[in-house]
Amino acid sequence: MYFETWSAVWHMEGHGPYVWGAYSLTALVIVLLVLSPWVRARELTQDIRNEQRRAAAASALGADHASET
Amino acid sequence: MLPELGTFLRFQLQRHLQLALRRPSDVVGPLLFFLMVITLFPIGLGPDPKVLAVLSPGILWVVALLSSLVVSGRLFQADFEDGTLEQMVLSPHPLALSAMVEVFCHWLLSGVLLALVSPVFAALLNMPSRAIPVLMVSLLIGTLCLSLIGAVGAALTVALRRGGVLLSLLSIPLTVPVLIFGAAAVREAALGYDPSSWLALLGALAAGGCVLAPLAIAAGLRISLEA
Amino acid sequence: MWSIVHKMGSPPWFFRFANGAIAWLLPIVLITLVVGCVWGLLIAPPDYRQGNSYRIIFIHVPAAVVALAGYYVMATAGLMSLVWKIKMADTAMRALAPVGAALTFVALVTGSIWGKPTWGAWWVWDARITSMLILLFLYLGVMALSEAFDNKVAAAKACAVLSLVGTVNIPIIYKSVDWWYSLHQPASIKFTGESAIDASMLYPLLLMIVAFYGLFALSVLLRMRTELLVTHRQSAWLRSELS
């Protein structure tokens, strides 16, 4: 490691705010880029699975009715 | 009986010129726009002739670019609305060529006219007189490039209701090299240097554009008709 | 080779491929990003002229490199969609534009932050920064055009034509902006002279470039998978895939 202490890492001889600002902004964009389609895909899969379950339940119910009558 | 390609293109040229000349306001409008925007600069920047002379190549070229974009928005509009465009697509002659005729007409009535009257605007901004021939030549070649780029944008957006802003958004980044070469040529001439290399670059852009742009324009028009 | 192209064009195959690729890429990208950042931020020595501010290079340059390459990838997808009418190429183009725009944005903002301690100004009309700004406009243009059409097929075709036109233009734009800058270059603003980059800085930089390429691929695949979930919602293959 180049730096002696953690506060030196934070300070970076006066350039700390610039370097850390740039890195945190990039991190934010990366998280958004990965997370937003990820979350959306999860919601969609959940949605489709729920629909499937409901359809399966409905058809099972329909089959029961058919066997009763 | 189908006309030959040459006759077909001549008919097209005649038709476009006639249509444009019947509505002179469409031809004069862009020139007035140019004049009015030029007027805004001394008002905004202050009337110091020295400052205006230094900035004049850039100002004239930026305003030329904007007025060219403003006009190209309507390039295929009328033909799209009255169905002429569909006829052009259906005709056995290549769409790229008939679209090129339209762009050429547009350039004759906007760019060439602008280049011819540009000395007046240059004088308004106190541009050194040795730069004026270069300004005219650079505008003459440069507006052809601008018309071609604007036509690509217009072909892609003609079917859209809010095409105007979108057209500028698509075209402006593509016009950057034209602006750089054109303004640099005039600036060099104003400073007393040789502008020929910049003019040659502009010419290269125009030549390349004449070859490649019609293909993109034709593709864009086909897509717009499908949409 | 052709069989791969054909497979790529099939949504069910691509969905499975994307699922597998995402599972592989996610840990690789995470590890390379973390190792690259720690290496660049903590281990690499400072630049003797710019001090520690140069550490921004480890995100600025990779973002710029991948953003520019991304435009060419998008144009290639556009060509495939125009010539072979591959549906997945349309999906790829729609997914590529926002990712490329985001990376261009990162490159611009980190460049601007880097400029403050180096040049003393947040924004300098340097040749490279100006070219990146124009690249951002090109990306935004493709995104706006794709939004403007109601018809999805027409939108993809229009975006393909536009991105191909942009591809022809990008080298001209870069070269012309370079000349423009050398014509106007003020003497006081000068970027560090061309010097061979030391290995202690080069290796983390290369690692970060790899990480950003991985990130680019990952987020594009994620977006494409999400879009497949939307457009093929009613398809039997998707339902059997999920159950």
Coordinates of C-alpha atoms in Angstrom, one line a residue:
Chain A
M1 CA 0.0 0.0 0.0
Y2 CA 1.2 3.5 -0.9
F3 CA -0.5 5.4 1.9
E4 CA 0.7 5.3 5.6
T5 CA -2.6 5.9 7.4
W6 CA -6.3 5.7 6.6
S7 CA -6.7 9.4 7.0
A8 CA -4.0 9.9 4.4
V9 CA -6.1 7.6 2.1
W10 CA -9.0 9.9 2.8
H11 CA -7.1 13.1 2.3
M12 CA -4.9 12.1 -0.7
E13 CA -2.7 15.2 -0.2
G14 CA -5.6 17.5 -0.9
H15 CA -7.0 15.6 -3.9
G16 CA -9.2 13.4 -1.8
P17 CA -12.6 15.1 -2.5
Y18 CA -12.0 14.9 -6.2
V19 CA -10.8 11.3 -6.3
W20 CA -13.4 10.0 -3.9
G21 CA -16.2 12.1 -5.5
A22 CA -15.4 10.7 -9.0
Y23 CA -15.2 7.1 -7.7
S24 CA -18.5 7.4 -5.7
L25 CA -20.3 8.9 -8.6
T26 CA -19.1 6.1 -10.9
A27 CA -20.1 3.5 -8.3
L28 CA -23.6 5.1 -8.2
V29 CA -23.9 4.8 -11.9
I30 CA -22.7 1.2 -12.0
V31 CA -25.1 0.2 -9.2
L32 CA -28.0 1.8 -11.1
L33 CA -26.9 0.2 -14.4
V34 CA -26.9 -3.3 -12.9
L35 CA -29.6 -3.0 -10.3
S36 CA -32.4 -1.4 -12.3
P37 CA -32.8 -4.1 -14.9
W38 CA -32.1 -6.7 -12.2
V39 CA -35.0 -5.5 -10.0
R40 CA -37.3 -5.1 -13.0
A41 CA -36.5 -8.7 -14.2
R42 CA -37.3 -10.0 -10.7
E43 CA -40.6 -8.2 -10.6
L44 CA -41.5 -9.5 -14.0
T45 CA -40.6 -13.1 -13.3
Q46 CA -42.5 -13.0 -10.0
D47 CA -45.5 -11.5 -11.9
I48 CA -45.4 -14.2 -14.6
R49 CA -45.0 -17.0 -11.9
N50 CA -48.0 -15.7 -10.0
E51 CA -50.1 -15.6 -13.1
Q52 CA -49.1 -19.2 -13.9
R53 CA -50.0 -20.3 -10.4
R54 CA -53.3 -18.6 -10.6
A55 CA -54.0 -20.1 -14.1
A56 CA -53.0 -23.6 -12.8
A57 CA -55.3 -23.2 -9.7
A58 CA -58.2 -22.0 -11.9
S59 CA -57.8 -24.9 -14.3
A60 CA -57.6 -27.4 -11.4
L61 CA -60.8 -25.9 -10.0
G62 CA -62.4 -26.2 -13.4
A63 CA -61.4 -29.8 -13.7
D64 CA -62.9 -30.5 -10.2
H65 CA -66.1 -29.0 -11.3
A66 CA -66.1 -31.0 -14.5
S67 CA -65.6 -34.3 -12.6
E68 CA -68.4 -33.5 -10.1
T69 CA -71.1 -32.8 -12.6
Chain B
M1 CA -44.5 4.5 -70.8
L2 CA -41.7 5.1 -68.3
P3 CA -39.4 8.0 -68.8
E4 CA -35.7 7.5 -68.9
L5 CA -33.7 8.1 -65.7
G6 CA -32.3 11.4 -67.0
T7 CA -35.7 12.7 -68.0
F8 CA -37.2 11.5 -64.8
L9 CA -34.6 13.3 -62.7
R10 CA -35.0 16.5 -64.8
F11 CA -38.8 16.4 -64.3
Q12 CA -38.2 16.0 -60.6
L13 CA -35.8 19.0 -60.5
Q14 CA -38.3 21.1 -62.4
R15 CA -41.2 20.1 -60.2
H16 CA -39.3 20.9 -57.0
L17 CA -38.0 24.2 -58.2
Q18 CA -41.4 25.2 -59.5
L19 CA -43.1 24.3 -56.3
A20 CA -40.6 26.2 -54.3
L21 CA -40.7 29.3 -56.5
R22 CA -44.5 29.4 -56.2
R23 CA -44.1 30.0 -52.5
P24 CA -41.3 32.6 -52.4
S25 CA -41.8 33.1 -48.6
D26 CA -40.3 29.7 -48.1
V27 CA -37.2 30.8 -49.9
V28 CA -36.9 34.2 -48.3
G29 CA -37.8 33.0 -44.9
P30 CA -34.5 31.3 -44.0
L31 CA -32.5 34.4 -45.3
L32 CA -34.6 36.6 -43.0
F33 CA -34.0 34.2 -40.1
F34 CA -30.3 34.4 -40.9
L35 CA -30.4 38.2 -40.9
M36 CA -32.3 38.5 -37.7
V37 CA -30.1 36.1 -35.8
I38 CA -27.0 37.9 -37.0
T39 CA -28.6 41.1 -35.7
L40 CA -28.9 39.5 -32.2
F41 CA -25.1 39.1 -31.9
P42 CA -24.1 42.8 -31.9
I43 CA -27.0 43.4 -29.6
G44 CA -25.9 40.7 -27.2
L45 CA -22.2 41.1 -27.5
G46 CA -21.9 44.9 -27.8
P47 CA -21.2 46.9 -30.9
D48 CA -17.4 46.9 -30.7
P49 CA -16.3 46.4 -34.4
K50 CA -13.1 44.7 -33.3
V51 CA -14.8 42.1 -31.2
L52 CA -17.3 41.4 -33.9
A53 CA -14.6 41.1 -36.6
V54 CA -12.8 38.5 -34.5
L55 CA -16.0 36.5 -33.8
S56 CA -17.6 36.9 -37.2
P57 CA -16.4 33.7 -38.9
G58 CA -17.8 31.6 -36.0
I59 CA -21.0 33.6 -35.7
L60 CA -21.7 33.4 -39.5
W61 CA -21.0 29.7 -39.6
V62 CA -23.1 28.8 -36.6
V63 CA -26.0 30.8 -37.8
A64 CA -25.7 29.3 -41.3
L65 CA -25.8 25.8 -39.6
L66 CA -28.9 26.7 -37.6
S67 CA -30.8 28.2 -40.5
S68 CA -29.9 25.1 -42.6
L69 CA -31.3 22.8 -39.9
V70 CA -34.4 24.9 -39.5
V71 CA -35.2 24.5 -43.2
S72 CA -34.3 20.9 -43.6
G73 CA -37.1 19.9 -41.1
R74 CA -39.7 20.5 -43.9
L75 CA -37.6 18.8 -46.6
F76 CA -39.7 15.8 -47.2
Q77 CA -42.8 16.9 -45.3
A78 CA -45.0 18.0 -48.3
D79 CA -44.1 14.9 -50.4
F80 CA -44.8 12.7 -47.4
E81 CA -48.2 14.2 -46.7
D82 CA -49.5 14.2 -50.3
G83 CA -48.2 10.7 -51.1
T84 CA -45.6 11.7 -53.6
L85 CA -43.0 10.0 -51.5
E86 CA -44.8 6.7 -51.9
Q87 CA -44.9 7.2 -55.7
M88 CA -41.1 7.8 -55.6
V89 CA -40.6 4.6 -53.7
L90 CA -42.8 2.6 -56.1
S91 CA -41.1 4.1 -59.2
P92 CA -38.5 1.8 -60.9
H93 CA -35.9 4.5 -60.6
P94 CA -33.7 4.4 -57.5
L95 CA -35.1 6.2 -54.5
A96 CA -31.6 7.4 -53.5
L97 CA -31.4 9.4 -56.8
S98 CA -34.8 11.0 -56.6
A99 CA -34.2 11.9 -53.0
M100 CA -30.8 13.3 -54.0
V101 CA -32.6 15.6 -56.5
E102 CA -34.8 16.9 -53.7
V103 CA -31.8 17.6 -51.5
F104 CA -30.0 19.3 -54.4
C105 CA -33.0 21.6 -55.0
H106 CA -33.1 22.4 -51.3
W107 CA -29.5 23.3 -51.4
L108 CA -29.9 25.5 -54.5
L109 CA -32.7 27.4 -52.8
S110 CA -31.2 27.7 -49.3
G111 CA -27.4 27.1 -49.3
V112 CA -26.5 28.7 -52.6
L113 CA -28.7 31.7 -52.0
L114 CA -27.2 32.1 -48.5
A115 CA -23.6 31.9 -49.9
L116 CA -24.5 34.5 -52.5
V117 CA -25.9 37.1 -50.0
S118 CA -23.4 36.2 -47.3
P119 CA -21.1 39.2 -48.1
V120 CA -23.8 41.5 -46.8
F121 CA -24.0 39.7 -43.5
A122 CA -20.2 39.6 -43.3
A123 CA -20.1 43.4 -43.8
L124 CA -22.7 43.8 -40.9
L125 CA -20.2 42.0 -38.6
N126 CA -17.2 44.0 -39.9
M127 CA -15.4 40.9 -41.3
P128 CA -12.1 41.7 -43.1
S129 CA -12.9 41.9 -46.8
R130 CA -10.1 39.4 -47.8
A131 CA -12.1 36.7 -46.0
I132 CA -15.3 37.3 -47.9
P133 CA -14.5 35.1 -51.0
V134 CA -13.5 32.3 -48.7
L135 CA -16.7 32.7 -46.7
M136 CA -18.7 32.4 -49.9
V137 CA -16.9 29.3 -51.1
S138 CA -16.9 27.7 -47.7
L139 CA -20.7 28.3 -47.3
L140 CA -21.3 27.1 -50.8
I141 CA -19.6 23.7 -50.1
G142 CA -20.5 23.5 -46.5
T143 CA -24.2 24.1 -46.9
L144 CA -24.3 21.1 -49.3
C145 CA -22.9 19.0 -46.5
L146 CA -25.4 20.5 -44.1
S147 CA -28.3 19.8 -46.5
L148 CA -27.2 16.2 -46.8
I149 CA -27.0 15.7 -43.1
G150 CA -30.2 17.5 -42.5
A151 CA -31.9 15.3 -45.1
V152 CA -30.8 12.1 -43.4
G153 CA -32.4 13.5 -40.2
A154 CA -35.5 14.7 -42.0
A155 CA -35.9 11.3 -43.7
L156 CA -35.8 9.5 -40.4
T157 CA -38.2 11.9 -38.6
V158 CA -40.6 12.8 -41.4
A159 CA -43.3 10.4 -40.1
L160 CA -43.1 11.6 -36.6
R161 CA -45.4 14.3 -35.2
R162 CA -42.8 16.0 -33.0
G163 CA -40.0 15.7 -35.5
G164 CA -38.6 19.2 -35.3
V165 CA -36.6 19.1 -32.0
L166 CA -35.6 15.5 -32.7
L167 CA -34.2 16.4 -36.1
S168 CA -31.9 18.9 -34.5
L169 CA -30.9 16.4 -31.8
L170 CA -30.0 13.9 -34.5
S171 CA -28.3 16.2 -36.9
I172 CA -26.3 18.6 -34.8
P173 CA -23.6 16.1 -33.6
L174 CA -23.1 15.0 -37.2
T175 CA -22.6 18.6 -38.4
V176 CA -19.6 19.3 -36.1
P177 CA -16.9 18.5 -38.7
V178 CA -18.6 20.8 -41.2
L179 CA -18.7 23.7 -38.7
I180 CA -15.0 23.1 -37.7
F181 CA -13.7 23.1 -41.3
G182 CA -15.9 25.9 -42.5
A183 CA -15.2 28.3 -39.6
A184 CA -11.5 27.4 -39.6
A185 CA -11.2 28.3 -43.3
V186 CA -12.9 31.7 -42.9
R187 CA -10.8 32.4 -39.7
E188 CA -7.6 31.5 -41.4
A189 CA -8.5 33.7 -44.4
A190 CA -9.4 36.6 -42.0
L191 CA -6.0 36.3 -40.4
G192 CA -4.3 36.3 -43.7
Y193 CA -3.3 32.7 -43.9
D194 CA -4.0 30.2 -46.7
P195 CA -7.4 28.5 -46.1
S196 CA -7.1 26.0 -49.0
S197 CA -6.5 22.9 -46.9
W198 CA -9.7 23.6 -44.9
L199 CA -11.7 24.2 -48.0
A200 CA -10.3 20.9 -49.4
L201 CA -11.4 19.1 -46.3
L202 CA -14.9 20.6 -46.7
G203 CA -14.9 19.5 -50.3
A204 CA -13.9 16.0 -49.2
L205 CA -16.8 15.9 -46.8
A206 CA -19.2 17.1 -49.5
A207 CA -17.9 14.4 -52.0
G208 CA -18.2 11.7 -49.4
G209 CA -21.6 12.9 -48.3
C210 CA -22.9 12.9 -51.9
V211 CA -22.0 9.3 -52.2
L212 CA -23.1 7.9 -48.8
A213 CA -25.9 10.2 -47.6
P214 CA -28.4 9.3 -50.4
L215 CA -28.2 5.6 -49.3
A216 CA -29.0 6.6 -45.7
I217 CA -31.7 9.1 -46.9
A218 CA -33.4 6.4 -49.0
A219 CA -33.3 3.9 -46.2
G220 CA -34.7 6.5 -43.8
L221 CA -37.6 7.3 -46.2
R222 CA -38.5 3.7 -46.6
I223 CA -38.5 3.2 -42.8
S224 CA -40.7 6.3 -42.4
L225 CA -43.2 5.1 -44.9
E226 CA -43.5 1.7 -43.1
A227 CA -44.0 3.3 -39.7
Chain C
M1 CA -20.1 -19.6 -37.2
W2 CA -23.5 -19.2 -39.0
S3 CA -25.1 -21.6 -36.6
I4 CA -24.1 -19.3 -33.7
V5 CA -25.7 -16.3 -35.5
H6 CA -28.9 -18.3 -36.0
K7 CA -29.0 -19.4 -32.4
M8 CA -28.3 -15.9 -31.2
G9 CA -31.4 -14.8 -33.2
S10 CA -33.7 -17.1 -31.3
P11 CA -35.2 -15.6 -28.2
P12 CA -35.4 -18.9 -26.1
W13 CA -31.8 -19.7 -26.8
F14 CA -30.7 -16.2 -26.0
F15 CA -32.7 -16.1 -22.8
R16 CA -30.9 -19.3 -21.6
F17 CA -27.6 -17.9 -22.8
A18 CA -28.1 -14.6 -21.0
N19 CA -29.0 -16.4 -17.8
G20 CA -25.9 -18.4 -17.9
A21 CA -23.6 -15.5 -19.0
I22 CA -25.0 -13.2 -16.3
A23 CA -24.3 -15.8 -13.6
W24 CA -20.7 -16.0 -14.8
L25 CA -20.2 -12.4 -15.4
L26 CA -21.5 -11.0 -12.2
P27 CA -18.8 -12.4 -9.9
I28 CA -16.0 -11.7 -12.4
V29 CA -17.1 -8.1 -12.8
L30 CA -17.4 -7.6 -9.1
I31 CA -14.0 -9.1 -8.3
T32 CA -12.1 -7.2 -11.1
L33 CA -13.8 -3.9 -10.2
V34 CA -13.0 -4.3 -6.5
V35 CA -9.4 -5.4 -7.1
G36 CA -8.8 -2.8 -9.8
C37 CA -10.2 0.0 -7.5
V38 CA -8.1 -1.1 -4.5
W39 CA -5.1 -1.4 -6.7
G40 CA -5.6 2.0 -8.4
L41 CA -6.7 3.9 -5.2
L42 CA -4.4 2.4 -2.6
I43 CA -1.5 0.5 -4.1
A44 CA -0.4 2.4 -7.2
P45 CA 2.1 5.2 -6.6
P46 CA 1.0 8.8 -7.2
D47 CA 1.9 10.6 -10.5
Y48 CA 5.0 12.8 -10.0
R49 CA 3.3 15.7 -11.7
Q50 CA -0.4 15.4 -10.9
G51 CA -0.1 13.8 -7.5
N52 CA -3.0 11.7 -6.4
S53 CA -5.7 13.3 -8.6
Y54 CA -4.5 11.1 -11.5
R55 CA -6.1 8.1 -9.7
I56 CA -9.3 9.1 -11.5
I57 CA -7.7 7.7 -14.7
F58 CA -8.6 4.2 -13.5
I59 CA -12.3 4.9 -14.0
H60 CA -12.1 7.7 -16.6
V61 CA -10.1 6.0 -19.3
P62 CA -11.9 2.6 -19.1
A63 CA -15.3 4.3 -19.2
A64 CA -14.3 6.4 -22.2
V65 CA -12.8 3.4 -24.0
V66 CA -15.8 1.2 -23.5
A67 CA -18.2 4.0 -24.3
L68 CA -16.6 4.5 -27.7
A69 CA -16.4 0.8 -28.4
G70 CA -20.0 0.5 -27.3
Y71 CA -21.1 2.8 -30.2
Y72 CA -19.4 0.4 -32.7
V73 CA -21.0 -2.6 -31.0
M74 CA -24.4 -0.8 -31.3
A75 CA -23.8 0.0 -35.0
T76 CA -22.8 -3.7 -35.6
A77 CA -26.1 -4.8 -34.0
G78 CA -27.8 -2.2 -36.2
L79 CA -26.2 -3.7 -39.3
M80 CA -27.2 -7.2 -38.3
S81 CA -30.8 -6.0 -37.7
L82 CA -31.0 -4.3 -41.1
V83 CA -29.3 -7.0 -43.2
W84 CA -30.4 -10.2 -41.5
K85 CA -33.5 -8.9 -39.7
I86 CA -32.4 -10.6 -36.5
K87 CA -34.9 -9.7 -33.8
M88 CA -32.3 -10.1 -31.0
A89 CA -30.1 -7.5 -32.7
D90 CA -33.0 -4.9 -32.3
T91 CA -33.2 -5.8 -28.6
A92 CA -29.5 -5.5 -28.3
M93 CA -29.5 -2.0 -29.9
R94 CA -32.2 -0.8 -27.5
A95 CA -30.2 -2.2 -24.5
L96 CA -26.8 -0.8 -25.7
A97 CA -27.7 2.8 -26.2
P98 CA -28.6 3.7 -22.5
V99 CA -25.6 1.7 -21.2
G100 CA -23.2 3.5 -23.7
A101 CA -24.7 6.8 -22.8
A102 CA -24.3 6.2 -19.1
L103 CA -20.6 5.2 -19.6
T104 CA -20.0 8.3 -21.7
F105 CA -21.6 10.4 -19.0
V106 CA -19.3 8.8 -16.4
A107 CA -16.3 9.5 -18.6
L108 CA -17.3 13.1 -19.0
V109 CA -18.1 13.8 -15.3
T110 CA -14.9 12.1 -14.0
G111 CA -12.9 14.0 -16.7
S112 CA -14.5 17.2 -15.5
I113 CA -13.7 16.4 -11.8
W114 CA -10.1 15.5 -12.8
G115 CA -9.8 18.7 -14.6
K116 CA -10.5 20.9 -11.6
P117 CA -7.2 20.1 -9.7
T118 CA -5.2 19.6 -12.9
W119 CA -6.3 22.6 -15.0
G120 CA -8.0 24.7 -12.4
A121 CA -11.4 24.6 -14.2
W122 CA -14.4 22.2 -14.1
W123 CA -14.8 22.2 -17.8
V124 CA -12.1 22.8 -20.5
W125 CA -12.9 22.5 -24.2
D126 CA -10.1 19.9 -24.6
A127 CA -10.2 17.8 -27.8
R128 CA -10.9 14.5 -26.1
I129 CA -13.6 15.9 -23.7
T130 CA -15.3 17.7 -26.6
S131 CA -15.4 14.5 -28.7
M132 CA -16.8 12.6 -25.7
L133 CA -19.5 15.2 -25.4
I134 CA -20.4 14.7 -29.0
L135 CA -20.5 11.0 -28.5
L136 CA -22.9 11.5 -25.7
F137 CA -25.1 13.5 -28.1
L138 CA -25.0 10.7 -30.6
Y139 CA -26.1 8.2 -28.0
L140 CA -28.9 10.5 -26.8
G141 CA -30.0 10.9 -30.4
V142 CA -30.3 7.2 -30.9
M143 CA -32.3 6.9 -27.6
A144 CA -34.6 9.8 -28.5
L145 CA -35.3 8.4 -32.0
S146 CA -36.0 4.9 -30.6
E147 CA -38.5 6.5 -28.1
A148 CA -40.2 8.6 -30.8
F149 CA -41.5 5.8 -33.0
D150 CA -44.7 3.9 -31.9
N151 CA -43.8 1.0 -34.2
K152 CA -41.0 -1.0 -32.6
V153 CA -39.7 -2.6 -35.8
A154 CA -39.5 0.8 -37.5
A155 CA -37.8 2.3 -34.4
A156 CA -35.1 -0.4 -34.5
K157 CA -34.5 0.1 -38.2
A158 CA -34.4 3.9 -37.9
C159 CA -31.9 3.6 -35.0
A160 CA -29.8 1.2 -37.0
V161 CA -29.6 3.6 -39.9
L162 CA -28.7 6.5 -37.5
S163 CA -26.1 4.5 -35.7
L164 CA -24.5 3.5 -39.0
V165 CA -24.4 7.1 -40.1
G166 CA -22.9 8.0 -36.8
T167 CA -20.2 5.3 -37.2
V168 CA -19.1 6.7 -40.5
N169 CA -19.0 10.1 -38.8
I170 CA -17.2 9.3 -35.6
P171 CA -13.7 9.1 -37.0
I172 CA -14.3 12.3 -38.9
I173 CA -15.6 14.0 -35.8
Y174 CA -12.7 12.8 -33.7
K175 CA -10.1 13.9 -36.3
S176 CA -11.8 17.3 -36.9
V177 CA -12.1 18.1 -33.2
D178 CA -8.4 17.2 -32.9
W179 CA -7.5 19.7 -35.6
W180 CA -9.8 22.2 -34.2
Y181 CA -8.2 21.9 -30.8
S182 CA -4.6 22.3 -32.2
L183 CA -5.8 25.3 -34.1
H184 CA -7.1 27.1 -31.0
Q185 CA -5.0 25.5 -28.3
P186 CA -4.2 28.1 -25.7
A187 CA -0.6 27.9 -24.5
S188 CA -1.4 27.8 -20.7
I189 CA -3.5 24.6 -20.9
K190 CA -1.5 21.6 -21.7
F191 CA -2.2 18.1 -20.9
T192 CA 0.7 16.0 -19.5
G193 CA 3.2 15.3 -22.3
E194 CA 3.0 11.9 -23.9
S195 CA 5.1 9.7 -21.6
A196 CA 5.3 6.0 -21.4
I197 CA 3.0 4.9 -18.6
D198 CA 4.8 2.9 -15.8
A199 CA 3.9 -0.7 -15.3
S200 CA 2.8 0.1 -11.7
M201 CA 0.0 2.2 -13.2
L202 CA -0.6 0.3 -16.4
Y203 CA -1.6 -3.0 -14.9
P204 CA -4.4 -1.6 -12.7
L205 CA -5.5 0.4 -15.7
L206 CA -5.7 -2.7 -17.9
L207 CA -7.5 -4.6 -15.2
M208 CA -10.1 -1.8 -14.9
I209 CA -10.6 -1.7 -18.7
V210 CA -11.3 -5.5 -18.5
A211 CA -13.7 -4.8 -15.6
F212 CA -15.5 -2.1 -17.5
Y213 CA -15.9 -4.3 -20.6
G214 CA -17.4 -7.0 -18.4
L215 CA -19.7 -4.5 -16.7
F216 CA -20.8 -3.3 -20.1
A217 CA -21.6 -6.8 -21.3
L218 CA -23.3 -7.6 -18.0
S219 CA -25.6 -4.6 -18.0
V220 CA -26.5 -5.0 -21.7
L221 CA -27.4 -8.7 -21.1
L222 CA -29.4 -7.8 -18.0
R223 CA -31.4 -5.2 -20.1
M224 CA -31.9 -7.6 -23.0
R225 CA -33.2 -10.3 -20.6
T226 CA -35.6 -7.9 -19.0
E227 CA -36.9 -6.8 -22.4
L228 CA -37.4 -10.5 -23.4
L229 CA -39.4 -10.9 -20.2
V230 CA -41.6 -8.0 -21.3
T231 CA -42.1 -8.8 -25.0
H232 CA -42.4 -12.6 -24.7
R233 CA -44.5 -12.5 -21.6
Q234 CA -47.2 -14.7 -23.2
S235 CA -44.9 -17.1 -24.9
A236 CA -45.0 -20.8 -24.0
W237 CA -41.2 -21.1 -24.0
L238 CA -40.8 -18.4 -21.4
R239 CA -43.5 -19.9 -19.2
S240 CA -41.8 -23.3 -19.3
E241 CA -38.4 -21.7 -18.7
L242 CA -39.7 -20.0 -15.6
S243 CA -41.7 -22.8 -14.0

